Backbone as CSV, one residue per row, in Angstrom:
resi,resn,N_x,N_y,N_z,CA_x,CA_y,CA_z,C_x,C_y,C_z
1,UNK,-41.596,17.476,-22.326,-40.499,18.101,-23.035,-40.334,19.560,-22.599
2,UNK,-41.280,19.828,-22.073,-41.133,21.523,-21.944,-40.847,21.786,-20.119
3,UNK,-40.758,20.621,-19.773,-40.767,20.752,-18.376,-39.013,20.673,-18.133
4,UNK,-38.802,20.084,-19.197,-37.178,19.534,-18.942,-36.230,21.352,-18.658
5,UNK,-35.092,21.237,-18.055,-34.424,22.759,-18.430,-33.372,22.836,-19.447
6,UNK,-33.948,24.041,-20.065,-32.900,24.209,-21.354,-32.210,25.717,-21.442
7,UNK,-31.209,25.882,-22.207,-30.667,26.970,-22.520,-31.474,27.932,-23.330
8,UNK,-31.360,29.435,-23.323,-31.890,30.227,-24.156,-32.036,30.216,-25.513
9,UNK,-31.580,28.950,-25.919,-31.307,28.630,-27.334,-31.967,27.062,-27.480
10,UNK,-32.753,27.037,-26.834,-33.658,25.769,-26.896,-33.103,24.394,-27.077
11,UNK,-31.115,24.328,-26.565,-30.787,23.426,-25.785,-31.030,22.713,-24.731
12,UNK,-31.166,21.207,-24.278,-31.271,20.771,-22.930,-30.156,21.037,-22.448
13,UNK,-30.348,21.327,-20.851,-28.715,21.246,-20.060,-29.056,19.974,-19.421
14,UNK,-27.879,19.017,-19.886,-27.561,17.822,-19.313,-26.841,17.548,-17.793
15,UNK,-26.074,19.010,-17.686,-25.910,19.050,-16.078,-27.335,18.630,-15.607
16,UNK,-27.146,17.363,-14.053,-28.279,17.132,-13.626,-29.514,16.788,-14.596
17,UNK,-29.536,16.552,-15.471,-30.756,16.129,-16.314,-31.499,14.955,-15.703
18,UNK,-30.231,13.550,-15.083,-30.945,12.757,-14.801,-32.060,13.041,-13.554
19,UNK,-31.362,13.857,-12.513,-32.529,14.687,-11.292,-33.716,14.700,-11.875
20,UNK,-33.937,15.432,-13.117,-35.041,16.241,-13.333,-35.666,15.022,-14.378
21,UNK,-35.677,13.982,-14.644,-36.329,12.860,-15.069,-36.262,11.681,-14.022
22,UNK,-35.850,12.135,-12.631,-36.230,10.957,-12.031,-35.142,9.425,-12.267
23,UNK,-33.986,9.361,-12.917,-33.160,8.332,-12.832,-31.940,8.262,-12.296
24,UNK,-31.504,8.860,-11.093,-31.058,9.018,-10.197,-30.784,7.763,-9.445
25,UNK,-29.561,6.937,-9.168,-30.009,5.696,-8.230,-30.187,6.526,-6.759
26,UNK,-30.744,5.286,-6.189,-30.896,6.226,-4.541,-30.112,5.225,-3.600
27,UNK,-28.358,6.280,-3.967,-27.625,5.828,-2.832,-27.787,5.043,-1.549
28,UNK,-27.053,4.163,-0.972,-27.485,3.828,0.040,-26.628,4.865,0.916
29,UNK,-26.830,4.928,2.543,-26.207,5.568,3.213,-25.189,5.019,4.245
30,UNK,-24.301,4.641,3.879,-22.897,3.902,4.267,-22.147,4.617,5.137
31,UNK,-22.058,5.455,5.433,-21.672,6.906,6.900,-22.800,7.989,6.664
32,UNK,-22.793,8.214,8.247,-23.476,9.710,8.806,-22.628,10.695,8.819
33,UNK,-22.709,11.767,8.700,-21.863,13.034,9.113,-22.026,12.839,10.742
34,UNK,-21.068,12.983,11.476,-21.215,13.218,12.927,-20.595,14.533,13.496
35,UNK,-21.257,14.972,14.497,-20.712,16.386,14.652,-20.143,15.990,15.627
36,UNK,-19.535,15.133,16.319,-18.955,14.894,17.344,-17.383,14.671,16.405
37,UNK,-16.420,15.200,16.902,-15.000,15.217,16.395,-13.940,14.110,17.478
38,UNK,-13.294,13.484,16.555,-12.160,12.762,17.550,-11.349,13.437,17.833
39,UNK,-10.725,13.222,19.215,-9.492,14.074,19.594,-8.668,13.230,19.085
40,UNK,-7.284,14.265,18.186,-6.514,13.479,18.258,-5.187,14.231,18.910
41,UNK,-4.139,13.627,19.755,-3.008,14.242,20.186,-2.000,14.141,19.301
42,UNK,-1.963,15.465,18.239,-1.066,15.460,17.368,0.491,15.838,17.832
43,UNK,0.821,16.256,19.161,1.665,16.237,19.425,2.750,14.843,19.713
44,UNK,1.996,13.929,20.124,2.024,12.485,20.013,2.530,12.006,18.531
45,UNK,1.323,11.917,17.855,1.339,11.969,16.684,3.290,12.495,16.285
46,UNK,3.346,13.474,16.251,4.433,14.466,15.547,5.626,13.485,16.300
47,UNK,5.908,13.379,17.524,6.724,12.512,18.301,7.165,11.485,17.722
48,UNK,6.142,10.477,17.351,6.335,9.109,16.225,6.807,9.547,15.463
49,UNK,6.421,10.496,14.796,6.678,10.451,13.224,8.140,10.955,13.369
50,UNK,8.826,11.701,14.215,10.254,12.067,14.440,10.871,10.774,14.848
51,UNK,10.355,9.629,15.501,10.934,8.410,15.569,11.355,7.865,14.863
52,UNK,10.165,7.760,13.877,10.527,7.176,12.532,11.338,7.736,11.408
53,UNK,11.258,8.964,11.555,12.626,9.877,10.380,14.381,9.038,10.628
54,UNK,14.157,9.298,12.695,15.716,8.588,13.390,15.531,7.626,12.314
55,UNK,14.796,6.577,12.504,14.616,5.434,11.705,15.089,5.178,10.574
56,UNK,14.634,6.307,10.053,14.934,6.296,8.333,16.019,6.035,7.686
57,UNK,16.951,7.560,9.342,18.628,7.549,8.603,19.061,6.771,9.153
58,UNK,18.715,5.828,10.194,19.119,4.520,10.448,19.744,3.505,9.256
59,UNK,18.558,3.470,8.371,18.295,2.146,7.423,18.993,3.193,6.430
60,UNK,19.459,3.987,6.139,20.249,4.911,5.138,21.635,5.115,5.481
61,UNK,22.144,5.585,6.322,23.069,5.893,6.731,24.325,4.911,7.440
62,UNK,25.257,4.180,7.071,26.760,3.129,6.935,26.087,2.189,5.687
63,UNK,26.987,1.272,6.362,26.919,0.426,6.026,26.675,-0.295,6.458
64,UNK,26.362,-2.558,5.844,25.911,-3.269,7.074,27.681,-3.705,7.846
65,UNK,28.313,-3.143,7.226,29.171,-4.330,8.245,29.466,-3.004,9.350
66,UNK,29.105,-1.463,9.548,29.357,-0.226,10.363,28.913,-0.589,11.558
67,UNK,27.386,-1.599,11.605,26.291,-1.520,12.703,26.542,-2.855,13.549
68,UNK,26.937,-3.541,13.021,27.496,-5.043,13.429,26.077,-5.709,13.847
69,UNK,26.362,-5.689,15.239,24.691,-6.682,15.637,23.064,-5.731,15.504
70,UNK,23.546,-4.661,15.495,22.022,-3.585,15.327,22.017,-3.955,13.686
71,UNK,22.604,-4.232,12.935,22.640,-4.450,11.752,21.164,-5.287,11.545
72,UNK,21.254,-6.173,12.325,19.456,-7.188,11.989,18.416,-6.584,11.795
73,UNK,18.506,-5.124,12.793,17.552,-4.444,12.337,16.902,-3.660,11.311
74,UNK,17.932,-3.864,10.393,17.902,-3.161,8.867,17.216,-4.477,7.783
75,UNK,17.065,-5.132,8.535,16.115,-6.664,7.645,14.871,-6.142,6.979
76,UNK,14.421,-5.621,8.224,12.893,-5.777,7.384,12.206,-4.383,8.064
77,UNK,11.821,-3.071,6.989,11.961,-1.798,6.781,10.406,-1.641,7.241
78,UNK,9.737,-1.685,8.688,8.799,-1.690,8.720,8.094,-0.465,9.167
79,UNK,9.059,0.987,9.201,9.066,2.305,9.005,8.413,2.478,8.338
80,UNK,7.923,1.821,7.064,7.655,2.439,6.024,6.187,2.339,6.093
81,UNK,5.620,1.012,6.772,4.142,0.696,6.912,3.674,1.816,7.617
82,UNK,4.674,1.589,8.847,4.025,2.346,9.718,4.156,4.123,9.570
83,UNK,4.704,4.391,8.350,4.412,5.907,7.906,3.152,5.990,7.001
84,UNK,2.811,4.427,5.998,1.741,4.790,5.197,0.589,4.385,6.672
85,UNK,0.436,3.761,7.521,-0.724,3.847,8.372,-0.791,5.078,9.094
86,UNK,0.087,5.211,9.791,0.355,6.795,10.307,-0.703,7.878,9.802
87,UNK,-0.293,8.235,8.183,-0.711,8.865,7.136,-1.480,8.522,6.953
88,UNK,-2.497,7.983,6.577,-3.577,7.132,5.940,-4.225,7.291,7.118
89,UNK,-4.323,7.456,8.717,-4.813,7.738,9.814,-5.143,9.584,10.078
90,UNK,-3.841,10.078,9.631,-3.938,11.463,9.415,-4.747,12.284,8.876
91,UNK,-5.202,11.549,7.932,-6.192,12.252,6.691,-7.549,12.052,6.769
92,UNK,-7.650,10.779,7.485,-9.022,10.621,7.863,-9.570,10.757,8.726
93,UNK,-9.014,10.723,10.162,-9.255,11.499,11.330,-9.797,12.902,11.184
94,UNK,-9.548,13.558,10.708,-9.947,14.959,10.397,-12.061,14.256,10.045
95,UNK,-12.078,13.824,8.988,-13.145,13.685,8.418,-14.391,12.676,9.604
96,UNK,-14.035,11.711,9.959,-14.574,11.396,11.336,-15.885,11.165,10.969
97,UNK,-16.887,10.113,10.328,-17.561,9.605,9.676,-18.067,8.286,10.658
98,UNK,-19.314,8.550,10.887,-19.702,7.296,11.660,-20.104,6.422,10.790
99,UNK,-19.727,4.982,10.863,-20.102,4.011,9.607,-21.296,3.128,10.347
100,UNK,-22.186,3.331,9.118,-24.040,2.932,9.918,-23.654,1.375,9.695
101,UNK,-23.367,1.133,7.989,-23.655,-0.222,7.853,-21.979,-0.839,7.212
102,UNK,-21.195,-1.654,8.763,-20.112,-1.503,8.863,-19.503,-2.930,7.672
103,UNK,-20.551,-3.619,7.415,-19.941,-5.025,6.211,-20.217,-4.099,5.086
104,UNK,-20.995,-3.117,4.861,-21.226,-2.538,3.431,-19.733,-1.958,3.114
105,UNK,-19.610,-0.702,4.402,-18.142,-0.244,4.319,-17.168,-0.950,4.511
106,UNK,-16.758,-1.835,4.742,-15.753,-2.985,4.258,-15.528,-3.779,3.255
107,UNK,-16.775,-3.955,2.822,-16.761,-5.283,1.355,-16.590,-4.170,0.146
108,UNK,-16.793,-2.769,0.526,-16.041,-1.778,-0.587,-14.816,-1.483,-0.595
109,UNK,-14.030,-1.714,0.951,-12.625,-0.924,0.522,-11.936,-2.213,0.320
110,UNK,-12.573,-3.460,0.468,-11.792,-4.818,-0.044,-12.047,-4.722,-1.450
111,UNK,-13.027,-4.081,-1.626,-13.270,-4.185,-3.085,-12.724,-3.486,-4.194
112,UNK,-12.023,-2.490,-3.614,-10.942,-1.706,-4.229,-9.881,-1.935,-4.301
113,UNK,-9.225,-2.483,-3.322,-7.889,-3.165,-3.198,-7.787,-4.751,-3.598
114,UNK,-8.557,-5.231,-3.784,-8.764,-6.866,-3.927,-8.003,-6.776,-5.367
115,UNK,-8.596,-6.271,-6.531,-7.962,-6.457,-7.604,-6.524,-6.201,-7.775
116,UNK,-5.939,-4.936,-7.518,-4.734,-4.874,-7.518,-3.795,-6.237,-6.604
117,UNK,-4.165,-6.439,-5.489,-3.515,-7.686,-5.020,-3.895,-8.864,-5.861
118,UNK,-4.901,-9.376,-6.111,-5.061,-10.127,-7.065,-3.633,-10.255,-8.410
119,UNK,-3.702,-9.096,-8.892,-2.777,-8.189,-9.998,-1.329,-8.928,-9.891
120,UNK,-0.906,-8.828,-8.402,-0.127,-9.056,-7.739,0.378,-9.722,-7.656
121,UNK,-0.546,-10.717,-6.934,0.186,-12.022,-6.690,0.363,-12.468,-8.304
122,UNK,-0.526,-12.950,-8.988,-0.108,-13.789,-10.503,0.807,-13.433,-10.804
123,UNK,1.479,-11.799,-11.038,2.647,-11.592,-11.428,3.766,-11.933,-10.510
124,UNK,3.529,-12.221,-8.982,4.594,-13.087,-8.261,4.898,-14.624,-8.582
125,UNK,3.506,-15.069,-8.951,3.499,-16.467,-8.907,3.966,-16.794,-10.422
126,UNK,4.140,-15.881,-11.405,4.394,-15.942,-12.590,6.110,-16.303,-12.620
127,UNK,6.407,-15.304,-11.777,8.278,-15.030,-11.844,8.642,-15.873,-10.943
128,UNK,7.904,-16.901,-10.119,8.221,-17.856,-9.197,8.219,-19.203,-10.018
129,UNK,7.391,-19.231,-11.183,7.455,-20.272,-11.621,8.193,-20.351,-12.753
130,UNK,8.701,-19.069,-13.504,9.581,-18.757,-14.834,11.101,-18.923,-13.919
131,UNK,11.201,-18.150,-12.826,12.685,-18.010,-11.943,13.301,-19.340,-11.415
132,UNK,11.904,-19.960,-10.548,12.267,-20.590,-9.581,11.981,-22.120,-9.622
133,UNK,13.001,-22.344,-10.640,12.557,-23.992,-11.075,13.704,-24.824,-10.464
134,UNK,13.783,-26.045,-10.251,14.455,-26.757,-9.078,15.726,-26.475,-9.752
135,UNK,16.100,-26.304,-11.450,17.083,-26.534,-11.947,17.681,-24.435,-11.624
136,UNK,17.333,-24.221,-11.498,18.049,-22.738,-10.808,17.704,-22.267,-9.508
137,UNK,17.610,-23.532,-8.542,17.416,-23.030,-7.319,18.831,-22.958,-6.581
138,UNK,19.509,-22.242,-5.827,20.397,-22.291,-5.227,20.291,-22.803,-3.441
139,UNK,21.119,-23.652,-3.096,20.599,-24.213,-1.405,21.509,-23.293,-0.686
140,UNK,22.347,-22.153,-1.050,22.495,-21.053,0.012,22.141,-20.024,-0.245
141,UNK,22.092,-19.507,0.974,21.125,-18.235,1.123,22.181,-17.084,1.690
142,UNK,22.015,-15.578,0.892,22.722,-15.034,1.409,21.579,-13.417,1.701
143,UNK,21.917,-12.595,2.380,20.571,-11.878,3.135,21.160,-10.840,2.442
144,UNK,22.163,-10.724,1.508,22.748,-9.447,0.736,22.860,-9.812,-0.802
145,UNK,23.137,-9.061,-1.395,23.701,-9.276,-2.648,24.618,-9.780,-3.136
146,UNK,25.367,-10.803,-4.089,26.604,-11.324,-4.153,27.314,-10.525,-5.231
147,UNK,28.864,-11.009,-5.465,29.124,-9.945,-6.810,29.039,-11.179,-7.948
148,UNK,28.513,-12.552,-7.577,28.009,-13.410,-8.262,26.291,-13.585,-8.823
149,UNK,26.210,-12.268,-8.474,24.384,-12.551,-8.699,24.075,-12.406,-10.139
150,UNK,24.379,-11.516,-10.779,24.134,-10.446,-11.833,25.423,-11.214,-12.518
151,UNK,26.166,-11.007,-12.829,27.576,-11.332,-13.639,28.531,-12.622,-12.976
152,UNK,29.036,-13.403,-13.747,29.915,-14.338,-13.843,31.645,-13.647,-13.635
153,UNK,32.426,-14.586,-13.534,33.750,-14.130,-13.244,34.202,-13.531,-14.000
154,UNK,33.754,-14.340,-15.275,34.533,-13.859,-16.777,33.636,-12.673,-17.379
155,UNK,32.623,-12.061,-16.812,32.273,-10.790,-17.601,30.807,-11.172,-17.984
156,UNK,30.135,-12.268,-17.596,29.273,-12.815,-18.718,27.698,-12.891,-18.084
157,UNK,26.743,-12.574,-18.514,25.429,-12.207,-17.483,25.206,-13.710,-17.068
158,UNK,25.043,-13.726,-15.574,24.685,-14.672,-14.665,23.574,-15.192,-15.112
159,UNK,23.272,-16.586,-14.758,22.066,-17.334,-15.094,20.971,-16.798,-14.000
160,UNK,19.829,-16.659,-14.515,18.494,-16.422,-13.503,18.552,-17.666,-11.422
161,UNK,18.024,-17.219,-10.891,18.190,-18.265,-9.804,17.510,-18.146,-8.821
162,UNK,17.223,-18.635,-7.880,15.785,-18.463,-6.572,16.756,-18.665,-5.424
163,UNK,17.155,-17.889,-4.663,17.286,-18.800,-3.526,16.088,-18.738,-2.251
164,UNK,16.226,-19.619,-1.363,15.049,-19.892,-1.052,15.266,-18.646,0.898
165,UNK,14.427,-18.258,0.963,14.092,-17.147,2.240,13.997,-18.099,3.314
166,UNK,15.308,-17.952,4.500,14.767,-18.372,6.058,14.239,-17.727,6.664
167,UNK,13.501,-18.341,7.146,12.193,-17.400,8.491,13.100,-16.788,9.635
168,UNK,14.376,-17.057,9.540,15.302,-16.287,10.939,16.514,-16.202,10.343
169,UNK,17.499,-15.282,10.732,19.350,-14.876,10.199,19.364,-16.692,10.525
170,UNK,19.042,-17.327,11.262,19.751,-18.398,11.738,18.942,-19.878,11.358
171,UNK,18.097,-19.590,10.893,17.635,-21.171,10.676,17.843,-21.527,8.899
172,UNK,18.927,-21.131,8.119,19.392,-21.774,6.879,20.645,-22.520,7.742
């Protein structure tokens, strides 16, 4: 008891207390510090990322019927991945961490993200099975919005409905 550290007022300080009794787990060591630094060519770097801005006001800027056949390319917005990898590359490059024991450091960052996807999907598979029942499935497919989606002719909120996704503009 007298070994423990306390305040001038014959408080324990619980900062670090567990240190000083020994119950401490003993981390494993999952990265080294390395003093060796990656190069990275941020000028490169900066280049992309001005690619991808063009990009941006690409997918922002007319309309689809302005772009005609470049129009396909406004399908599927994959700018956006490649700004969170980009980024997500940016931040950690700096830090540059050699990983000793490389399934330890993996079965953790799955292990962080696993639940939220988990999260995920049920709430997809939830609104797939409340939405998308044979009796509100629709057999055309349109790659835009209709002014039939949301509202009826006469003013009146549209019934719920699935239509079903082709793997190409051309194979419905």
């Amino acid at each position: 008891d007298d070994q423990l550290p306390k305040t001038k007022t014959k408080k324990y300080i619980r900062v670090n207390l567990s240190t000083h009794l020994g119950m401490d787990p003993e981390e494993e060591q999952v990265v080294s510090k390395s003093s060796t630094k990656t190069k990275v060519d941020w000028e490169v770097i900066g280049a992309f990322r001005f690619i991808l801005a063009c990009y941006v006001m690409f997918m922002h800027i007319g309309s689809n019927e302005s772009w005609g056949a470049f129009n396909n390319l406004r399908g599927w917005p994959w700018h956006v991945h490649v700004f969170f990898t980009l980024g997500g590359y940016s931040m950690a490059s700096p830090m540059n961490p050699t990983i000793q024991k490389k399934f330890s450091y993996f079965w953790s960052r799955i292990g962080s993200m696993y639940p939220m996807y988990a999260v995920a999907l049920t709430f997809g598979l939830i609104n797939l099975l409340v939405v998308c029942r044979p009796s509100t499935f629709r057999s055309e497919f349109h790659w835009d919005a209709q002014p039939d989606d949301l509202y009826l002719e006469d003013g009146s909120l549209a019934p719920l409905f699935c239509e079903g996704t082709p793997a190409t503009p051309t194979s419905y």
